[in-house]
Amino acid sequence: MSAHFLFLPTPLRFVVLCLVMSLGAGGVFAQGQSVSPQQSSATQVDSDDEGLAPKKSGKGTHPDDGSDLGEVTLGTLEQKPIYWMCRNHSIVRTLQIETRDGGCRTHYGKDGVDRVVSQSQTPSGCVGVFSNIRRNLESAGWKCKDISQGRISENL
């Protein structure tokens, strides 16, 4: 999966993500994490908890000032798309920051529907909203993972 994935219309992006998650048998997803088959509902993912744990790299796991998302800073926001998946048992939520025309939008996906939850002329506005939503989910027991660089490969 390449960066072109993020430019698909939101409903199609969700369908592609669900299809990728259901491949499991021969595919590899998100930085070498194996994906197991899922249940029939498109918004439910059945996989182990280890692959979705937040990174424990010190700074950035829970930014208080909204200036840092894991390893993504405001300076690299326009060069690196931000797309996260949060999971609580078999329920999935998605978070995305989309940049365009010098501004940005924060998207939140729930029950297969993506909504724009914020718009800003500065990236820090979107990063702040993104960080707040992510912090709220993680404090409620959700496991979130950066899937911006997710890719599919097949074992031969």
Coordinates of N, CA and C in Angstrom, one line a residue:
M1 N 0.9 -1.2 0.0 CA 0.0 0.0 0.0 C 0.9 1.2 0.0
S2 N 0.6 2.2 -0.8 CA 1.5 3.3 -0.9 C 0.7 4.6 -0.4
A3 N 1.4 5.7 -0.6 CA 0.8 7.0 -0.1 C -0.4 7.3 -1.0
H4 N -0.5 6.7 -2.2 CA -1.7 7.0 -3.0 C -3.0 6.5 -2.3
F5 N -2.9 5.5 -1.4 CA -4.0 5.0 -0.7 C -4.8 6.1 0.0
L6 N -4.0 7.1 0.6 CA -4.6 8.2 1.3 C -5.4 9.2 0.5
F7 N -5.2 9.1 -0.8 CA -5.9 10.1 -1.7 C -7.2 9.5 -2.3
L8 N -7.5 8.2 -1.9 CA -8.8 7.6 -2.3 C -9.9 8.3 -1.6
P9 N -11.1 8.3 -2.1 CA -12.3 8.8 -1.4 C -12.4 8.0 -0.1
T10 N -12.9 8.7 1.0 CA -12.9 8.1 2.3 C -13.6 6.7 2.4
P11 N -14.9 6.6 1.8 CA -15.5 5.3 1.9 C -14.7 4.2 1.2
L12 N -14.1 4.5 0.0 CA -13.3 3.5 -0.7 C -12.0 3.2 0.1
R13 N -11.4 4.2 0.8 CA -10.2 4.0 1.6 C -10.5 3.0 2.7
F14 N -11.7 3.1 3.3 CA -12.1 2.2 4.4 C -12.3 0.8 3.9
V15 N -12.9 0.7 2.7 CA -13.1 -0.7 2.1 C -11.7 -1.3 1.8
V16 N -10.8 -0.5 1.2 CA -9.5 -1.0 0.9 C -8.8 -1.5 2.2
L17 N -8.9 -0.7 3.2 CA -8.2 -1.0 4.5 C -8.8 -2.3 5.0
C18 N -10.1 -2.5 5.0 CA -10.8 -3.7 5.4 C -10.3 -4.9 4.6
L19 N -10.2 -4.7 3.3 CA -9.8 -5.8 2.4 C -8.3 -6.2 2.7
V20 N -7.5 -5.2 3.0 CA -6.1 -5.5 3.3 C -6.1 -6.3 4.6
M21 N -6.9 -5.9 5.6 CA -6.9 -6.5 6.9 C -7.4 -8.0 6.8
S22 N -8.2 -8.3 5.8 CA -8.8 -9.6 5.7 C -7.9 -10.6 4.9
L23 N -6.9 -10.0 4.2 CA -6.0 -10.9 3.4 C -5.3 -11.9 4.3
G24 N -4.7 -11.5 5.3 CA -4.1 -12.4 6.3 C -3.4 -13.6 5.9
A25 N -3.9 -14.5 5.0 CA -3.4 -15.7 4.7 C -1.9 -15.6 4.2
G26 N -1.7 -14.8 3.2 CA -0.3 -14.7 2.6 C 0.2 -13.3 2.7
G27 N -0.5 -12.4 3.3 CA -0.1 -11.0 3.3 C 0.6 -10.6 4.6
V28 N 1.3 -9.5 4.5 CA 1.9 -8.9 5.7 C 1.5 -7.5 5.7
F29 N 1.2 -6.9 6.9 CA 0.6 -5.6 7.0 C 1.4 -4.8 8.0
A30 N 1.5 -3.5 7.7 CA 2.0 -2.5 8.7 C 3.3 -2.9 9.3
Q31 N 4.4 -2.7 8.6 CA 5.7 -2.9 9.1 C 6.0 -4.3 9.6
G32 N 5.6 -5.3 8.8 CA 5.9 -6.7 9.1 C 5.0 -7.4 10.1
Q33 N 3.9 -6.7 10.5 CA 2.9 -7.4 11.4 C 2.0 -8.3 10.6
S34 N 1.9 -9.5 10.9 CA 1.0 -10.4 10.3 C -0.4 -10.1 10.6
V35 N -1.3 -10.2 9.7 CA -2.7 -10.0 9.9 C -3.5 -11.3 9.8
S36 N -4.3 -11.5 10.8 CA -5.1 -12.7 10.8 C -6.5 -12.4 10.2
P37 N -7.2 -13.5 9.7 CA -8.5 -13.3 9.1 C -9.4 -12.6 10.1
Q38 N -10.4 -11.8 9.6 CA -11.3 -11.1 10.5 C -12.7 -11.7 10.3
Q39 N -13.6 -11.2 11.3 CA -15.0 -11.6 11.2 C -15.6 -10.9 10.0
S40 N -16.9 -11.2 9.7 CA -17.6 -10.7 8.5 C -17.9 -9.3 8.5
S41 N -18.0 -8.6 9.7 CA -18.3 -7.2 9.7 C -17.2 -6.4 9.3
A42 N -17.4 -5.4 8.4 CA -16.3 -4.6 7.8 C -15.6 -3.7 8.8
T43 N -16.3 -3.4 9.9 CA -15.6 -2.5 10.9 C -15.0 -3.2 12.0
Q44 N -15.0 -4.5 12.0 CA -14.4 -5.3 13.1 C -13.1 -6.0 12.6
V45 N -12.1 -5.9 13.4 CA -10.8 -6.6 13.0 C -10.4 -7.5 14.1
D46 N -10.1 -8.7 13.8 CA -9.7 -9.7 14.8 C -8.2 -10.0 14.6
S47 N -7.4 -9.4 15.5 CA -5.9 -9.6 15.4 C -5.4 -9.5 16.8
D48 N -4.1 -9.8 17.0 CA -3.5 -9.8 18.3 C -3.3 -8.3 18.8
D49 N -3.2 -8.1 20.1 CA -3.0 -6.8 20.6 C -1.6 -6.3 20.5
E50 N -0.6 -7.1 20.3 CA 0.8 -6.7 20.3 C 1.0 -5.7 19.1
G51 N 0.5 -6.0 17.9 CA 0.7 -5.2 16.8 C 0.2 -3.8 16.8
L52 N -0.7 -3.5 17.8 CA -1.4 -2.2 17.8 C -1.0 -1.4 19.0
A53 N 0.0 -1.8 19.8 CA 0.4 -1.0 21.0 C 1.1 0.2 20.6
P54 N 0.9 1.3 21.3 CA 1.6 2.6 21.0 C 3.1 2.4 21.2
K55 N 3.8 3.2 20.4 CA 5.3 3.1 20.5 C 5.7 3.7 21.8
K56 N 6.6 3.1 22.5 CA 7.1 3.6 23.8 C 8.5 4.2 23.6
S57 N 8.6 5.2 22.7 CA 9.9 5.8 22.4 C 10.2 7.0 23.2
G58 N 9.5 7.2 24.3 CA 9.8 8.3 25.2 C 8.9 9.5 24.7
K59 N 9.5 10.5 24.2 CA 8.8 11.7 23.8 C 7.8 11.4 22.6
G60 N 6.6 11.9 22.7 CA 5.7 11.8 21.6 C 4.6 10.8 21.7
T61 N 4.6 9.9 22.7 CA 3.6 8.9 22.8 C 2.3 9.6 23.3
H62 N 2.3 10.6 24.1 CA 1.1 11.4 24.5 C 1.5 12.8 24.5
P63 N 1.6 13.5 23.4 CA 2.0 14.9 23.4 C 1.0 15.8 24.1
D64 N 1.4 16.6 25.0 CA 0.6 17.5 25.7 C 0.3 18.8 25.0
D65 N 1.3 19.2 24.2 CA 1.2 20.5 23.5 C 0.7 20.3 22.1
G66 N 0.5 19.1 21.6 CA 0.0 18.9 20.2 C 1.0 19.1 19.2
S67 N 2.3 19.3 19.5 CA 3.3 19.6 18.5 C 4.0 18.4 18.0
D68 N 3.7 17.2 18.5 CA 4.5 16.0 18.1 C 3.5 14.8 18.1
L69 N 3.5 14.0 17.1 CA 2.7 12.8 17.0 C 3.7 11.6 16.8
G70 N 4.0 11.0 17.9 CA 5.0 9.9 17.8 C 6.3 10.5 17.3
E71 N 6.6 10.1 16.0 CA 7.8 10.5 15.4 C 7.5 11.6 14.4
V72 N 6.3 12.1 14.2 CA 5.9 13.1 13.2 C 5.9 14.4 13.9
T73 N 6.6 15.4 13.3 CA 6.6 16.7 13.9 C 5.9 17.6 12.9
L74 N 5.6 18.9 13.3 CA 4.9 19.8 12.4 C 5.7 20.0 11.1
G75 N 7.0 20.0 11.2 CA 7.8 20.3 10.1 C 7.7 19.2 9.0
T76 N 7.4 18.0 9.4 CA 7.3 16.9 8.4 C 5.8 16.6 8.0
L77 N 4.9 17.3 8.6 CA 3.5 16.9 8.4 C 3.1 16.9 6.9
E78 N 3.6 17.9 6.1 CA 3.2 17.9 4.7 C 3.9 16.9 3.9
Q79 N 5.1 16.3 4.4 CA 5.8 15.3 3.6 C 5.4 13.9 3.9
K80 N 4.8 13.7 5.1 CA 4.4 12.4 5.6 C 3.0 12.3 6.0
P81 N 2.1 11.6 5.2 CA 0.7 11.5 5.6 C 0.6 10.8 7.0
I82 N -0.4 11.3 7.7 CA -0.7 10.7 9.0 C -2.0 10.0 9.0
Y83 N -1.9 8.7 9.3 CA -3.1 7.8 9.3 C -2.9 6.8 10.4
W84 N -3.7 6.8 11.4 CA -3.7 5.9 12.6 C -4.9 5.0 12.7
M85 N -4.7 3.8 13.2 CA -5.9 2.9 13.5 C -5.8 2.6 15.0
C86 N -7.0 2.8 15.6 CA -7.1 2.4 17.0 C -8.1 1.3 17.2
R87 N -7.8 0.4 18.1 CA -8.6 -0.8 18.2 C -8.9 -1.1 19.7
N88 N -10.1 -1.5 20.0 CA -10.5 -1.9 21.3 C -11.3 -3.2 21.1
H89 N -10.6 -4.3 21.4 CA -11.1 -5.7 21.1 C -11.4 -5.7 19.6
S90 N -12.6 -5.8 19.1 CA -12.8 -5.9 17.6 C -13.4 -4.7 17.0
I91 N -13.4 -3.6 17.8 CA -14.0 -2.3 17.3 C -12.8 -1.4 16.8
V92 N -13.0 -0.8 15.6 CA -11.9 0.0 15.0 C -12.3 1.4 14.9
R93 N -11.4 2.3 15.1 CA -11.5 3.7 14.9 C -10.3 4.2 14.0
T94 N -10.5 5.1 13.1 CA -9.3 5.6 12.4 C -9.2 7.1 12.6
L95 N -8.0 7.6 12.5 CA -7.6 9.0 12.6 C -6.7 9.4 11.5
Q96 N -7.0 10.5 10.9 CA -6.1 10.9 9.7 C -6.0 12.5 9.7
I97 N -4.8 12.9 9.4 CA -4.7 14.4 9.1 C -4.4 14.5 7.6
E98 N -5.2 15.3 6.9 CA -5.1 15.5 5.5 C -4.6 17.0 5.3
T99 N -3.5 17.2 4.6 CA -3.1 18.5 4.3 C -3.4 18.9 2.9
R100 N -3.8 20.2 2.7 CA -4.0 20.7 1.3 C -4.1 22.2 1.4
D101 N -3.6 22.8 0.3 CA -3.7 24.2 0.1 C -3.2 25.0 1.4
G102 N -2.2 24.6 2.0 CA -1.6 25.3 3.2 C -2.4 25.0 4.5
G103 N -3.5 24.4 4.4 CA -4.3 24.1 5.6 C -4.4 22.6 5.8
C104 N -5.3 22.2 6.7 CA -5.4 20.8 7.0 C -6.8 20.4 7.6
R105 N -7.1 19.2 7.5 CA -8.3 18.6 8.1 C -8.0 17.4 8.9
T106 N -8.7 17.2 10.0 CA -8.6 16.0 10.8 C -9.8 15.2 10.6
H107 N -9.6 13.9 10.2 CA -10.7 13.0 10.0 C -10.8 12.0 11.1
Y108 N -12.0 11.6 11.5 CA -12.2 10.5 12.5 C -13.2 9.5 12.0
G109 N -12.8 8.3 11.9 CA -13.6 7.2 11.3 C -14.2 6.3 12.4
K110 N -15.5 6.2 12.4 CA -16.2 5.4 13.4 C -17.3 4.6 12.7
D111 N -17.5 3.3 12.9 CA -18.5 2.5 12.3 C -18.5 2.6 10.8
G112 N -17.4 2.7 10.2 CA -17.3 2.8 8.7 C -17.5 4.1 8.1
V113 N -17.7 5.1 8.9 CA -18.0 6.5 8.4 C -16.9 7.4 8.9
D114 N -16.3 8.1 7.9 CA -15.3 9.1 8.2 C -15.9 10.5 8.3
R115 N -15.6 11.3 9.3 CA -16.1 12.6 9.4 C -14.9 13.6 9.6
V116 N -15.1 14.8 9.1 CA -14.1 15.8 9.3 C -14.4 16.4 10.7
V117 N -13.5 16.3 11.6 CA -13.8 16.8 13.0 C -13.1 18.1 13.2
S118 N -12.2 18.5 12.4 CA -11.6 19.9 12.5 C -10.9 20.3 11.2
Q119 N -10.9 21.6 11.0 CA -10.2 22.2 9.9 C -9.4 23.3 10.4
S120 N -8.2 23.6 9.9 CA -7.3 24.6 10.4 C -6.5 25.2 9.2
Q121 N -6.1 26.4 9.4 CA -5.1 27.0 8.4 C -3.7 26.6 8.8
T122 N -3.5 26.2 10.0 CA -2.1 25.8 10.5 C -2.1 24.3 10.9
P123 N -1.0 23.6 10.6 CA -1.0 22.2 11.0 C -1.1 22.0 12.5
S124 N -0.7 22.9 13.3 CA -0.7 22.7 14.7 C -2.2 22.6 15.2
G125 N -3.1 23.2 14.5 CA -4.5 23.0 14.9 C -5.0 21.6 14.7
C126 N -4.7 21.0 13.6 CA -5.1 19.6 13.3 C -4.3 18.7 14.2
V127 N -3.0 18.9 14.4 CA -2.2 18.0 15.3 C -2.8 18.0 16.7
G128 N -3.2 19.2 17.2 CA -3.8 19.3 18.5 C -5.1 18.5 18.7
V129 N -6.0 18.6 17.7 CA -7.2 17.8 17.7 C -6.9 16.3 17.6
F130 N -6.1 16.0 16.7 CA -5.7 14.6 16.5 C -5.1 14.0 17.8
S131 N -4.2 14.7 18.4 CA -3.6 14.3 19.7 C -4.6 14.1 20.8
N132 N -5.5 15.0 20.9 CA -6.6 15.0 21.9 C -7.4 13.7 21.7
I133 N -7.9 13.5 20.5 CA -8.7 12.3 20.2 C -7.9 11.0 20.6
R134 N -6.7 10.9 20.1 CA -5.9 9.8 20.3 C -5.6 9.6 21.8
R135 N -5.3 10.6 22.5 CA -5.1 10.5 24.0 C -6.4 10.0 24.7
N136 N -7.5 10.5 24.3 CA -8.8 10.1 24.9 C -9.1 8.6 24.6
L137 N -8.8 8.1 23.4 CA -9.0 6.7 23.1 C -8.1 5.8 23.9
E138 N -6.8 6.2 23.9 CA -5.8 5.4 24.6 C -6.0 5.4 26.1
S139 N -6.5 6.5 26.7 CA -6.8 6.5 28.1 C -8.0 5.6 28.5
A140 N -8.9 5.4 27.4 CA -10.0 4.5 27.6 C -9.7 3.1 27.3
G141 N -8.5 2.7 27.1 CA -8.1 1.3 26.8 C -7.9 0.9 25.4
W142 N -8.0 1.9 24.4 CA -7.8 1.6 23.0 C -6.3 1.5 22.8
K143 N -6.0 0.7 21.8 CA -4.6 0.5 21.3 C -4.5 1.2 20.0
C144 N -3.6 2.1 19.8 CA -3.5 2.9 18.6 C -2.1 2.6 17.9
K145 N -2.1 2.6 16.6 CA -0.9 2.4 15.8 C -0.9 3.2 14.6
D146 N 0.3 3.7 14.3 CA 0.5 4.5 13.1 C 0.6 3.5 11.9
I147 N -0.4 3.7 10.9 CA -0.4 2.8 9.8 C -0.1 3.6 8.5
S148 N 0.5 4.8 8.7 CA 0.7 5.7 7.5 C 1.6 5.0 6.5
Q149 N 2.6 4.2 7.0 CA 3.5 3.6 6.1 C 3.2 2.1 5.8
G150 N 1.9 1.7 6.1 CA 1.5 0.4 5.9 C 1.7 -0.1 4.5
R151 N 2.0 -1.3 4.3 CA 2.2 -1.9 3.0 C 1.9 -3.3 2.9
I152 N 1.6 -3.8 1.7 CA 1.3 -5.2 1.6 C 2.4 -5.9 0.8
S153 N 2.8 -7.1 1.3 CA 3.7 -7.9 0.5 C 3.3 -9.3 0.6
E154 N 3.7 -10.1 -0.3 CA 3.3 -11.6 -0.3 C 4.5 -12.4 -0.1
N155 N 4.3 -13.5 0.7 CA 5.4 -14.5 0.9 C 5.4 -15.4 -0.3
L156 N 6.5 -15.6 -0.9 CA 6.6 -16.5 -2.0 C 7.1 -17.9 -1.6

